[in-house]
Short mmCIF file of C-alpha atoms in Angstrom, two decimals:
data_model
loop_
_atom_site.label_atom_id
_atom_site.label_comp_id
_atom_site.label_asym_id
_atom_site.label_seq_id
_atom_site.Cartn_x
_atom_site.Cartn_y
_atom_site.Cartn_z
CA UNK A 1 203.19 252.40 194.84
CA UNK A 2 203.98 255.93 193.10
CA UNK A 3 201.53 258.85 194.91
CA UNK A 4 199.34 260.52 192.38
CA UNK A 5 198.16 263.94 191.99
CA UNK A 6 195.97 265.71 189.66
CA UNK A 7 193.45 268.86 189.70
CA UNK A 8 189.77 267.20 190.44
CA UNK A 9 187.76 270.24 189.68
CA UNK A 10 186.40 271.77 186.60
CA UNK A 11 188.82 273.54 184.08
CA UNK A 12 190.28 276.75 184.94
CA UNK A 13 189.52 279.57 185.68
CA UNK A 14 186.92 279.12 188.18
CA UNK A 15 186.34 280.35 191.63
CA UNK A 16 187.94 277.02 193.62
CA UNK A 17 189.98 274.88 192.01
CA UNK A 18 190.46 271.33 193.90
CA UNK A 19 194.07 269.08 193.59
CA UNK A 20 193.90 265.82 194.84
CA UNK A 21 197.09 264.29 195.94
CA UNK A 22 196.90 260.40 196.77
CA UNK A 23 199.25 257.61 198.33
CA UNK A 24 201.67 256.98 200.40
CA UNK A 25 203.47 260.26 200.06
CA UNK A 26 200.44 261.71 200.01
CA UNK A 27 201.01 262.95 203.82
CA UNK A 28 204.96 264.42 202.98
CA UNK A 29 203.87 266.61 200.06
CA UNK A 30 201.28 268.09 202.04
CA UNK A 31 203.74 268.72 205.06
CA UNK A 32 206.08 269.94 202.68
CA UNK A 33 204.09 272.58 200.86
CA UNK A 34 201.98 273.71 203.63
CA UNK A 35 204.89 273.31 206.74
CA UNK A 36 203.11 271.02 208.84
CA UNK A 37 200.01 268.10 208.36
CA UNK A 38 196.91 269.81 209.85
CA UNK A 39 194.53 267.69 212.18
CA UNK A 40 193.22 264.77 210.26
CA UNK A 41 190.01 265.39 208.65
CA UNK A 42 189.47 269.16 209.40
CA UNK A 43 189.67 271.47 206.58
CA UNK A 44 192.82 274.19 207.77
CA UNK A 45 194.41 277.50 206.08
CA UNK A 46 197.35 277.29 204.96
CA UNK A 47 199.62 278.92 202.91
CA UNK A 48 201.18 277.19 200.08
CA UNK A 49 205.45 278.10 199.58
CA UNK A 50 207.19 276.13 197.24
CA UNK A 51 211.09 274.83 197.69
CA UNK A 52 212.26 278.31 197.46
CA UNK A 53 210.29 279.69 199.90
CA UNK A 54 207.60 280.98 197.24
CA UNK A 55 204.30 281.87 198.45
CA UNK A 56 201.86 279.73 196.02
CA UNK A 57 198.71 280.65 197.11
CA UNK A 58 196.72 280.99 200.78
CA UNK A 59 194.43 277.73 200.60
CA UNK A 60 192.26 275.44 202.29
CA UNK A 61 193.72 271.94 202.90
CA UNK A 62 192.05 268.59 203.78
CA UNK A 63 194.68 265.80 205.19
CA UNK A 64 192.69 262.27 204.99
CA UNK A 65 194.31 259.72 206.56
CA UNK A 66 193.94 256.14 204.74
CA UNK A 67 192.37 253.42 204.64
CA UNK A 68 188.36 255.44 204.99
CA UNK A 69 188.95 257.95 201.96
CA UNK A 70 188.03 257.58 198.24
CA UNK A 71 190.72 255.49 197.18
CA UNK A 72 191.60 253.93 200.50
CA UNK A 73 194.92 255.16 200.46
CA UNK A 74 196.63 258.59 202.38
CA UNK A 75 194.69 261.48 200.84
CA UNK A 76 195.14 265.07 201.13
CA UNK A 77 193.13 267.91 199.09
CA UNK A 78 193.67 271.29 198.32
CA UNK A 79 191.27 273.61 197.99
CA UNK A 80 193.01 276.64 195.89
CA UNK A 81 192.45 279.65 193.97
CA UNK A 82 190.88 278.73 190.50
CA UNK A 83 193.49 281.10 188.17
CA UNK A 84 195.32 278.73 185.94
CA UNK A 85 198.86 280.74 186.71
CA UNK A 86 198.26 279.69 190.76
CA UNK A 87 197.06 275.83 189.72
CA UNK A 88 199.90 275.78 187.46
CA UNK A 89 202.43 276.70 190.25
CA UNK A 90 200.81 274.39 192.56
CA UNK A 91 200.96 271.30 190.40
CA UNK A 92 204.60 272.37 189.66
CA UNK A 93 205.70 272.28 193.06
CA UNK A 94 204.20 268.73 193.94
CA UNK A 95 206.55 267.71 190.79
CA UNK A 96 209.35 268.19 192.53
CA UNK A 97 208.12 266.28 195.71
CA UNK A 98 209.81 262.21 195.67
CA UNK A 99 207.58 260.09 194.71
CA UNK A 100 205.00 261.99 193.04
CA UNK A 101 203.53 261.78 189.34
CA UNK A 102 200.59 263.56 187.69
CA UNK A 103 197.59 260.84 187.65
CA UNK A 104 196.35 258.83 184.37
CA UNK A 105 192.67 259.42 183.05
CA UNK A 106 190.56 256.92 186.12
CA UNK A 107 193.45 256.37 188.19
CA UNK A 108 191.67 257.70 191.19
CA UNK A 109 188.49 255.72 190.82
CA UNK A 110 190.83 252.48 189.45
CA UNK A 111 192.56 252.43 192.96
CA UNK A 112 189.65 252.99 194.95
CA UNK A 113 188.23 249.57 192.96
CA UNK A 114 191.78 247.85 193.55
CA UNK A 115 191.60 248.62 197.37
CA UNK A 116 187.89 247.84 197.68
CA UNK A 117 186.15 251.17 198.14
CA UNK A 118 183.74 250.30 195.31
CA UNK A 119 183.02 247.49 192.92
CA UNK A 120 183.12 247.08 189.44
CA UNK A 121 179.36 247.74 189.28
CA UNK A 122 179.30 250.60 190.76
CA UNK A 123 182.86 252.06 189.10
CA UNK A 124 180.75 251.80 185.71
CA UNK A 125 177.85 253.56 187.16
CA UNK A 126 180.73 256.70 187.98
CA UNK A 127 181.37 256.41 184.86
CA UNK A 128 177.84 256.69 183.27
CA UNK A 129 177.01 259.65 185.76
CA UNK A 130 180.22 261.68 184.50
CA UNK A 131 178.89 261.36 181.37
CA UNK A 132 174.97 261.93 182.33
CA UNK A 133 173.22 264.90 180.21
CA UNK A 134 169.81 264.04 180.92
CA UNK A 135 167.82 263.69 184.33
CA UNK A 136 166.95 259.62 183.81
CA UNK A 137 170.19 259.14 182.68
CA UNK A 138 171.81 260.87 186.51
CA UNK A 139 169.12 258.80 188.52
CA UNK A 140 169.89 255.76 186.43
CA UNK A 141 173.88 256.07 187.36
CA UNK A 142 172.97 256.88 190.62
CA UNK A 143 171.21 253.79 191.42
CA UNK A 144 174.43 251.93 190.19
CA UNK A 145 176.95 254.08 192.53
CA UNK A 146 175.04 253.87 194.98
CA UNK A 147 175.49 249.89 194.98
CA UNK A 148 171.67 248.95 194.32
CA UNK A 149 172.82 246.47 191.52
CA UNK A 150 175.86 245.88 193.43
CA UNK A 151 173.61 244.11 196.06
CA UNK A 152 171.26 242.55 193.62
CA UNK A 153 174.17 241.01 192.62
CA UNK A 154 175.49 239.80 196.03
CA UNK A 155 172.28 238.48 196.84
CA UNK A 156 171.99 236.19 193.81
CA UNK A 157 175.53 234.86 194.65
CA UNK A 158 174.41 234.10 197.95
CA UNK A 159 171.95 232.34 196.89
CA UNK A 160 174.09 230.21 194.29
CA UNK A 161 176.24 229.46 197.39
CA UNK A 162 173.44 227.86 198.75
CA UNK A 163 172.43 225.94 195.91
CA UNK A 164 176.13 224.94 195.86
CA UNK A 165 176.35 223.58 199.25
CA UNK A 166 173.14 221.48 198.70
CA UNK A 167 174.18 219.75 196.12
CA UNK A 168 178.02 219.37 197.92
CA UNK A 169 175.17 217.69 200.86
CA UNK A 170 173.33 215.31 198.24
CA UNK A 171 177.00 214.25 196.76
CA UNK A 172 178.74 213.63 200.41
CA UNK A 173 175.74 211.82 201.88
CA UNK A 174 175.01 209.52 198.53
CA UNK A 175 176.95 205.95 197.64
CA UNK A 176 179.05 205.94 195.01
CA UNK A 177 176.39 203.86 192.76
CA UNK A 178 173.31 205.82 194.46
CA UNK A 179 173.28 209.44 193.93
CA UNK A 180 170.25 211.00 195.59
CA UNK A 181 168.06 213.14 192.93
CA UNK A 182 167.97 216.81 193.99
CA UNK A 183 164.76 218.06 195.90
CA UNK A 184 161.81 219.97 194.51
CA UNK A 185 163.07 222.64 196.66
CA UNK A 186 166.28 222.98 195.14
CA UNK A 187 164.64 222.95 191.66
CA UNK A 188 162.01 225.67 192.69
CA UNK A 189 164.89 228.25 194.15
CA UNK A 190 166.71 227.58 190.76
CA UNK A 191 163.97 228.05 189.01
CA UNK A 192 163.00 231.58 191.26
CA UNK A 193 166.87 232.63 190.38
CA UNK A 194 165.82 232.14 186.82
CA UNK A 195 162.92 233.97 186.58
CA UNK A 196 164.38 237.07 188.69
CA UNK A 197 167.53 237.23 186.08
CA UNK A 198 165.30 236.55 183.14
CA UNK A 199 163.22 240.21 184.32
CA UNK A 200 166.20 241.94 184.45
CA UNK A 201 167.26 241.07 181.20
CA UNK A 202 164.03 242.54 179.91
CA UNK A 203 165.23 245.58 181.21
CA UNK A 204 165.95 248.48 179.00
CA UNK A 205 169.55 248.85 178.47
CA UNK A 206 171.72 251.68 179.53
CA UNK A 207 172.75 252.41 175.81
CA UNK A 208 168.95 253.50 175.52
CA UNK A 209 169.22 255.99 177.90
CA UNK A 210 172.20 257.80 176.19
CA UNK A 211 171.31 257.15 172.19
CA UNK A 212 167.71 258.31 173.35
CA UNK A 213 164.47 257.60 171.60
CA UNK A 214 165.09 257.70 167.78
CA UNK A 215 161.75 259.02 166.00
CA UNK A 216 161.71 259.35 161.99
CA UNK A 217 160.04 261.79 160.12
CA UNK A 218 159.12 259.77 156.64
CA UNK A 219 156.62 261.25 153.82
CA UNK A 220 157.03 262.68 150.30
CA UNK A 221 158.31 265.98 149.48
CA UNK A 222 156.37 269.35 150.42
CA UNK A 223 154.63 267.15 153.45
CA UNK A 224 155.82 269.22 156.03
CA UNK A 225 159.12 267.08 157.36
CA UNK A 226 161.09 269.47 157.57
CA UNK A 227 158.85 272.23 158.96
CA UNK A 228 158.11 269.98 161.75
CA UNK A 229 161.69 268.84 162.21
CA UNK A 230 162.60 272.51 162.89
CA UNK A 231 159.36 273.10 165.33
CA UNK A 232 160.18 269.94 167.44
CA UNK A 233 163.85 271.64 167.92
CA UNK A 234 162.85 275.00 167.96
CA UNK A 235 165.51 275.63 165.68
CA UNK A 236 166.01 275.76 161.76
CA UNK A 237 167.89 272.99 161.17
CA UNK A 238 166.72 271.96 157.92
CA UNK A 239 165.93 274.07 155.02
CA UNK A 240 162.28 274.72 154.01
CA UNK A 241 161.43 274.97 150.46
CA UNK A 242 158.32 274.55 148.17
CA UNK A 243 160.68 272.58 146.02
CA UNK A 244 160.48 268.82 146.25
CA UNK A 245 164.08 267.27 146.80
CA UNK A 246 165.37 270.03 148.92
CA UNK A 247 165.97 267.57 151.68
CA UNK A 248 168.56 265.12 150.01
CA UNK A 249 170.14 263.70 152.87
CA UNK A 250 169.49 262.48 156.66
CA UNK A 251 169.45 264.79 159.09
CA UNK A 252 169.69 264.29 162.92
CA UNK A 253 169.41 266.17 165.92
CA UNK A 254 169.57 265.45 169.54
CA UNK A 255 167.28 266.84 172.12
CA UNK A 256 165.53 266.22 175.48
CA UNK A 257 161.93 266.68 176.27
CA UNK A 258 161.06 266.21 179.82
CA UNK A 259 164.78 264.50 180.79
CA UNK A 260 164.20 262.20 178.12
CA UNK A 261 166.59 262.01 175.19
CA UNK A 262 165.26 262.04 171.67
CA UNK A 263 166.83 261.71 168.26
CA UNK A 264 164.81 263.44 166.14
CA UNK A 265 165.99 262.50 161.87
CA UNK A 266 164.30 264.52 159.29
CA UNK A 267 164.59 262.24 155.48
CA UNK A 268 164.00 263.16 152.08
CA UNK A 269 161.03 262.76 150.53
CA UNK A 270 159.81 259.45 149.43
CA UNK A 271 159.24 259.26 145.82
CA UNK A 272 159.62 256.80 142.73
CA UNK A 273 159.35 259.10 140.07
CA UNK A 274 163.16 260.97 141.08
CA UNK A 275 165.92 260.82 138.14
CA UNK A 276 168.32 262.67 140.29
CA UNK A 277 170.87 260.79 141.25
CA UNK A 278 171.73 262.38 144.69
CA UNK A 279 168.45 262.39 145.49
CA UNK A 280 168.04 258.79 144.77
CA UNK A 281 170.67 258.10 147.75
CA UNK A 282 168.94 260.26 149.65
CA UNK A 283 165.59 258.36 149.60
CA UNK A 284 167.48 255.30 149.67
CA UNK A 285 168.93 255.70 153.12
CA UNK A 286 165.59 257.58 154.29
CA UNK A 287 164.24 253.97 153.76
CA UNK A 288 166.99 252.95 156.07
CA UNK A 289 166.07 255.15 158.54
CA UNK A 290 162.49 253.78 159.05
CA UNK A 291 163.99 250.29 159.78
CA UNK A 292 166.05 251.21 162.44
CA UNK A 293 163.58 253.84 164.07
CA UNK A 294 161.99 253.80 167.45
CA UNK A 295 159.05 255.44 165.69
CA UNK A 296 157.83 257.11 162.51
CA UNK A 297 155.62 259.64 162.44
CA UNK A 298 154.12 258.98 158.81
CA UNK A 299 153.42 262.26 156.95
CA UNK A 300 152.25 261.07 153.61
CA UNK A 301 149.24 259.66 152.45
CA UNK A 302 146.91 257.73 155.09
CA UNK A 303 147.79 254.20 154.88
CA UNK A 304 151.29 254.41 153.11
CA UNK A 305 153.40 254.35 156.25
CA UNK A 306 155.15 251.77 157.40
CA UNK A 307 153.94 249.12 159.99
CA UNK A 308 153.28 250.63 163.25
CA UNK A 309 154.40 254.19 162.13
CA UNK A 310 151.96 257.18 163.69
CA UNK A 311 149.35 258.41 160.88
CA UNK A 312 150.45 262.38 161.38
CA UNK A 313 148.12 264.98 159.63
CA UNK A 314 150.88 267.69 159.06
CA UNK A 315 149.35 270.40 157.50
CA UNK A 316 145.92 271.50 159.23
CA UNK A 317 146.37 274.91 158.47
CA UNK A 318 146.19 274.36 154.88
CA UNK A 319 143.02 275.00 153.88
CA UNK A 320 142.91 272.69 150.11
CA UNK A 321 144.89 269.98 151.63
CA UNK A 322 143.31 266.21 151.87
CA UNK A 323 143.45 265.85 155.25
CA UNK A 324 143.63 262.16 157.00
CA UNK A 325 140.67 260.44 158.54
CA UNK A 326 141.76 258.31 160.64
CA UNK A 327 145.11 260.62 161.89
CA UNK A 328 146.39 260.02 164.94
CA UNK A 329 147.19 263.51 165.57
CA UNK A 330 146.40 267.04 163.07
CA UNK A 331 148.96 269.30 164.00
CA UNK A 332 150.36 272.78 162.59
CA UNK A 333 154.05 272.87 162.96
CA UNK A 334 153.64 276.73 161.23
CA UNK A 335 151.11 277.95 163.41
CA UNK A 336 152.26 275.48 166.93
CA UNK A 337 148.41 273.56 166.34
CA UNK A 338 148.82 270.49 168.26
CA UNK A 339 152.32 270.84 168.78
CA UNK A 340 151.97 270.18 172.27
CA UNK A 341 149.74 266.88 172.06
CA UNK A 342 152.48 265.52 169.86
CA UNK A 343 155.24 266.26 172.55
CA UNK A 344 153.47 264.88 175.24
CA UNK A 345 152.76 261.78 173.56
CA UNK A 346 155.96 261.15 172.43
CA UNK A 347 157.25 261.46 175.96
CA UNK A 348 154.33 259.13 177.52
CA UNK A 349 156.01 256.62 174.33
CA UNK A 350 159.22 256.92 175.15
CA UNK A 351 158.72 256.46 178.57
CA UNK A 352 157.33 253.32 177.98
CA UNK A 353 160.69 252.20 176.47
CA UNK A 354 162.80 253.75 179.64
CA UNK A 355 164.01 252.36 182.60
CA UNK A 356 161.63 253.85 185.51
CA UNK A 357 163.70 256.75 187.24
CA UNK A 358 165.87 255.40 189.94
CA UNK A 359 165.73 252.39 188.26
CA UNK A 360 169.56 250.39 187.47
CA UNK A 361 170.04 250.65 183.52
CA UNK A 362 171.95 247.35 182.23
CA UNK A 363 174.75 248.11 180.15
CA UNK A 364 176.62 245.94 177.25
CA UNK A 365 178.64 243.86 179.32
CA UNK A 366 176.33 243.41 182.22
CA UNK A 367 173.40 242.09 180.25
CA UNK A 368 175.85 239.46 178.66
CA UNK A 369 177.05 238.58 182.27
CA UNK A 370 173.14 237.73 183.47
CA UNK A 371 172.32 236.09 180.34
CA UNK A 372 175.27 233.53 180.90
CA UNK A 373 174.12 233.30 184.36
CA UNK A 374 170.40 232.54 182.73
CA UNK A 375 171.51 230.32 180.56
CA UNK A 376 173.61 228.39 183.28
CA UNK A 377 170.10 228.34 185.41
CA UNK A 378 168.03 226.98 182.81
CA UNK A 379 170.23 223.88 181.98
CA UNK A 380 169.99 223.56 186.30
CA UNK A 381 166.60 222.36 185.41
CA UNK A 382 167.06 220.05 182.54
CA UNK A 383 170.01 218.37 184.39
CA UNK A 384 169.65 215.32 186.68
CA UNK A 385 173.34 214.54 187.56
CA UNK A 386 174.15 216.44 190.33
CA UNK A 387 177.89 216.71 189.63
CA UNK A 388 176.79 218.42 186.05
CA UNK A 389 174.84 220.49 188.68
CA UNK A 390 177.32 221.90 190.63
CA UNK A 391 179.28 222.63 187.41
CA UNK A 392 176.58 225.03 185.73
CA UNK A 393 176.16 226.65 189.18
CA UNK A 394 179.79 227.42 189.36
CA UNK A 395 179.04 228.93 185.93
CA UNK A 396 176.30 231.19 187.19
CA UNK A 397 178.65 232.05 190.43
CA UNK A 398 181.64 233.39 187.95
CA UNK A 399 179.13 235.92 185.98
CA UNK A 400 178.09 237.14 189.21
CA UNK A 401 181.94 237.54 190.11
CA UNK A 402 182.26 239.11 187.00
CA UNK A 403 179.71 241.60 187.39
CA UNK A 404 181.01 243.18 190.38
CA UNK A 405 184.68 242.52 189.74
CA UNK A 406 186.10 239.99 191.46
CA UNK A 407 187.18 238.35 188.40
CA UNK A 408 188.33 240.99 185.63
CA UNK A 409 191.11 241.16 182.94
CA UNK A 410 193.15 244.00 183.07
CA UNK A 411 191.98 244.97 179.42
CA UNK A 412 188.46 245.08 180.33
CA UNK A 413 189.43 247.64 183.80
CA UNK A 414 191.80 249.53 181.21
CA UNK A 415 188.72 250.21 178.74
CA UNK A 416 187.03 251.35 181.80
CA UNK A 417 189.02 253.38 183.52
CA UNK A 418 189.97 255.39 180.40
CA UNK A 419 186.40 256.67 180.09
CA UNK A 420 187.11 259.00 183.60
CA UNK A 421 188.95 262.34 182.99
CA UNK A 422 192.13 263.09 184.58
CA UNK A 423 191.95 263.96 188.23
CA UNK A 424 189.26 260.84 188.91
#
């Protein structure tokens, strides 16, 4: 197997800079830039010459012997200078070492899933956490490295393994023309399996977590959208006019309140009596928008919303306006008037629709994997034949396998592993 390298720190310049070197040469190119392998496991100076003798750079080196590092192979680390010119020399000079290559995007974390440091589980939740921009969405990826739905997972196979062997017991100790029926017992822990994989698909999904909370702002023209659009961002975003139809188009905006991730759309006003033809569009897809939102808040007339949207009085600073009786909320996005009971109850909504902090996040692929191991469980308890049986718990055993990896095409891993940057 080729030895990788690759810089594992942050783009230069930057105070350290950190080049991971990994395989079986791992040990040589270390020995051959810095003269001699240092004790194993002990950060050492050293300075760095290349073949010509050229001092590289004075830096502090890590050799980790294999199989208990990161990838489970020979690892050594240097810790150098953060100027692109010295990174650049470095990364040269391990070039020229045999047997060496710069590292593909997720090679690093790929062969630390090929030699069993982590499982597929928990490679996904790396993934997520390189990517995490909000607080839930760190905590969630967390709880996946850190191999909590790793050993949900393990737990539930167990558990099919034990199903397994008691119906292997009811076949071996049955005549041929006199299969036993299966016991209540067995039934019940199927049905217990059931009901714990049926909760987790009620879960929210990861996806939630990074498209965030999508909340509409719907109403006709001059109703204050956009106004309160640019308050909840604290930016102007969309332009404000006394002139209905300025807003002709859909506008979105990400932002987080309280480590929760919003989308935040401001529409164009909803009217019939528009010949403009751009505008039209415009109010077309703003109708579009209201489908596929979390929540509107509903600036027009009381009562004209759509179902379930929040009833927002948008205006209270305006003296002549006709305000709502039954509002949910008055609010003054000019003068900040309720501004800050609207945030916090669109964070106590939205965190209704969250996974708990901490909590493990299903994503895509996962929640099909535990709905074909529900599905498997359920026809457990419609079947009688305990042959059929053993088949649909061999079903539920290969999701599980799935989940964590033991079973995975080399498509799926390659999808995967090209989310990682270069250098993990």
């Amino acid at each position: 197997m080729d030895t990788i390298y690759a810089l594992s720190s942050g783009a230069p310049p930057a105070g350290i800079a950190v080049i991971r070197v990994s395989g079986p040469s791992a040990g040589a190119a270390l020995e051959k830039l810095s003269g001699a392998l240092p004790q194993p496991r002990r950060a050492s100076v050293r300075r760095l010459v290349d073949s010509a003798g050229m001092v590289l750079d004075e830096a502090l080196v890590l050799w980790l012997p294999g199989p208990r590092t990161a990838t489970g192979e020979d690892t050594a680390e240097l810790h150098l200078h953060g100027g692109r010119a010295v990174i650049t020399a470095v990364e040269a000079a391990l070039g020229l070492c045999p047997d060496l290559r710069k590292a593909e995007p997720g090679e690093f974390t790929r062969r630390s899933f090929a030699n069993g440091r982590m499982d597929l589980a928990e490679a996904e939740g790396l993934a997520d956490l390189l990517s995490a921009e909000t607080e839930l969405q760190r905590r969630s990826a967390m709880a996946l490295v850190g191999g909590a739905f790793s050993t949900q997972v393990t737990t539930w196979r167990e558990t099919v393994l034990q199903l397994s062997a008691h119906v292997e017991a009811v076949l071996d100790f049955s005549d041929e023309d006199d299969v036993a029926a299966l016991p209540q017992e067995f039934i019940d822990h199927a049905s217990n399996l059931r009901e714990e994989l049926s909760a987790w698909l009620d879960r929210p999904k990861v996806e939630r977590l990074k498209d965030g909370i999508r909340v509409v702002l719907a109403g006709p023209p001059n109703s204050g959208k956009s106004t309160l659009f640019n308050a909840l961002l604290r930016d102007n975003a969309a332009i404000i006019s006394p002139v209905a139809g300025t807003t002709r188009d859909v506008l979105e905006r990400p932002v987080a309140l309280a480590g929760i991730p919003f989308t935040f759309v401001d529409t164009a006003g909803l009217r019939l009596d528009s010949e403009d033809t751009i505008e039209q569009i415009g109010i077309e897809r703003a109708h579009r928008q209201t489908d596929i939102a979390d929540l509107v808040l509903w600036l027009g007339p009381e009562g004209e919303g759509p179902d379930g949207a929040w009833e927002i009085d948008a205006q209270c600073d305006v003296a002549d306006r006709r305000s709502k009786k039954s509002a949910l909320l008055s609010l003054s996005a000019q003068t900040g008037e309720g501004m800050d009971d609207l945030l916090e109850r669109l964070i106590d909504f939205a965190q209704g629709l969250m996974p708990k902090p901490g909590d493990v996040a299903l994503n895509a692929r996962q929640h099909a994997m535990i709905g074909e191991a529900y599905d498997a469980c359920e026809d457990i308890e419609q079947i009688e034949d305990p042959l059929l049986v053993g088949e649909q718990l061999r079903v539920v055993r290969l999701a599980f396998d799935k989940l964590i990896g033991r079973t995975s095409t080399e498509d799926m891993l390659d999808a995967l592993f090209g989310r990682f940057c270069i250098g993990k």
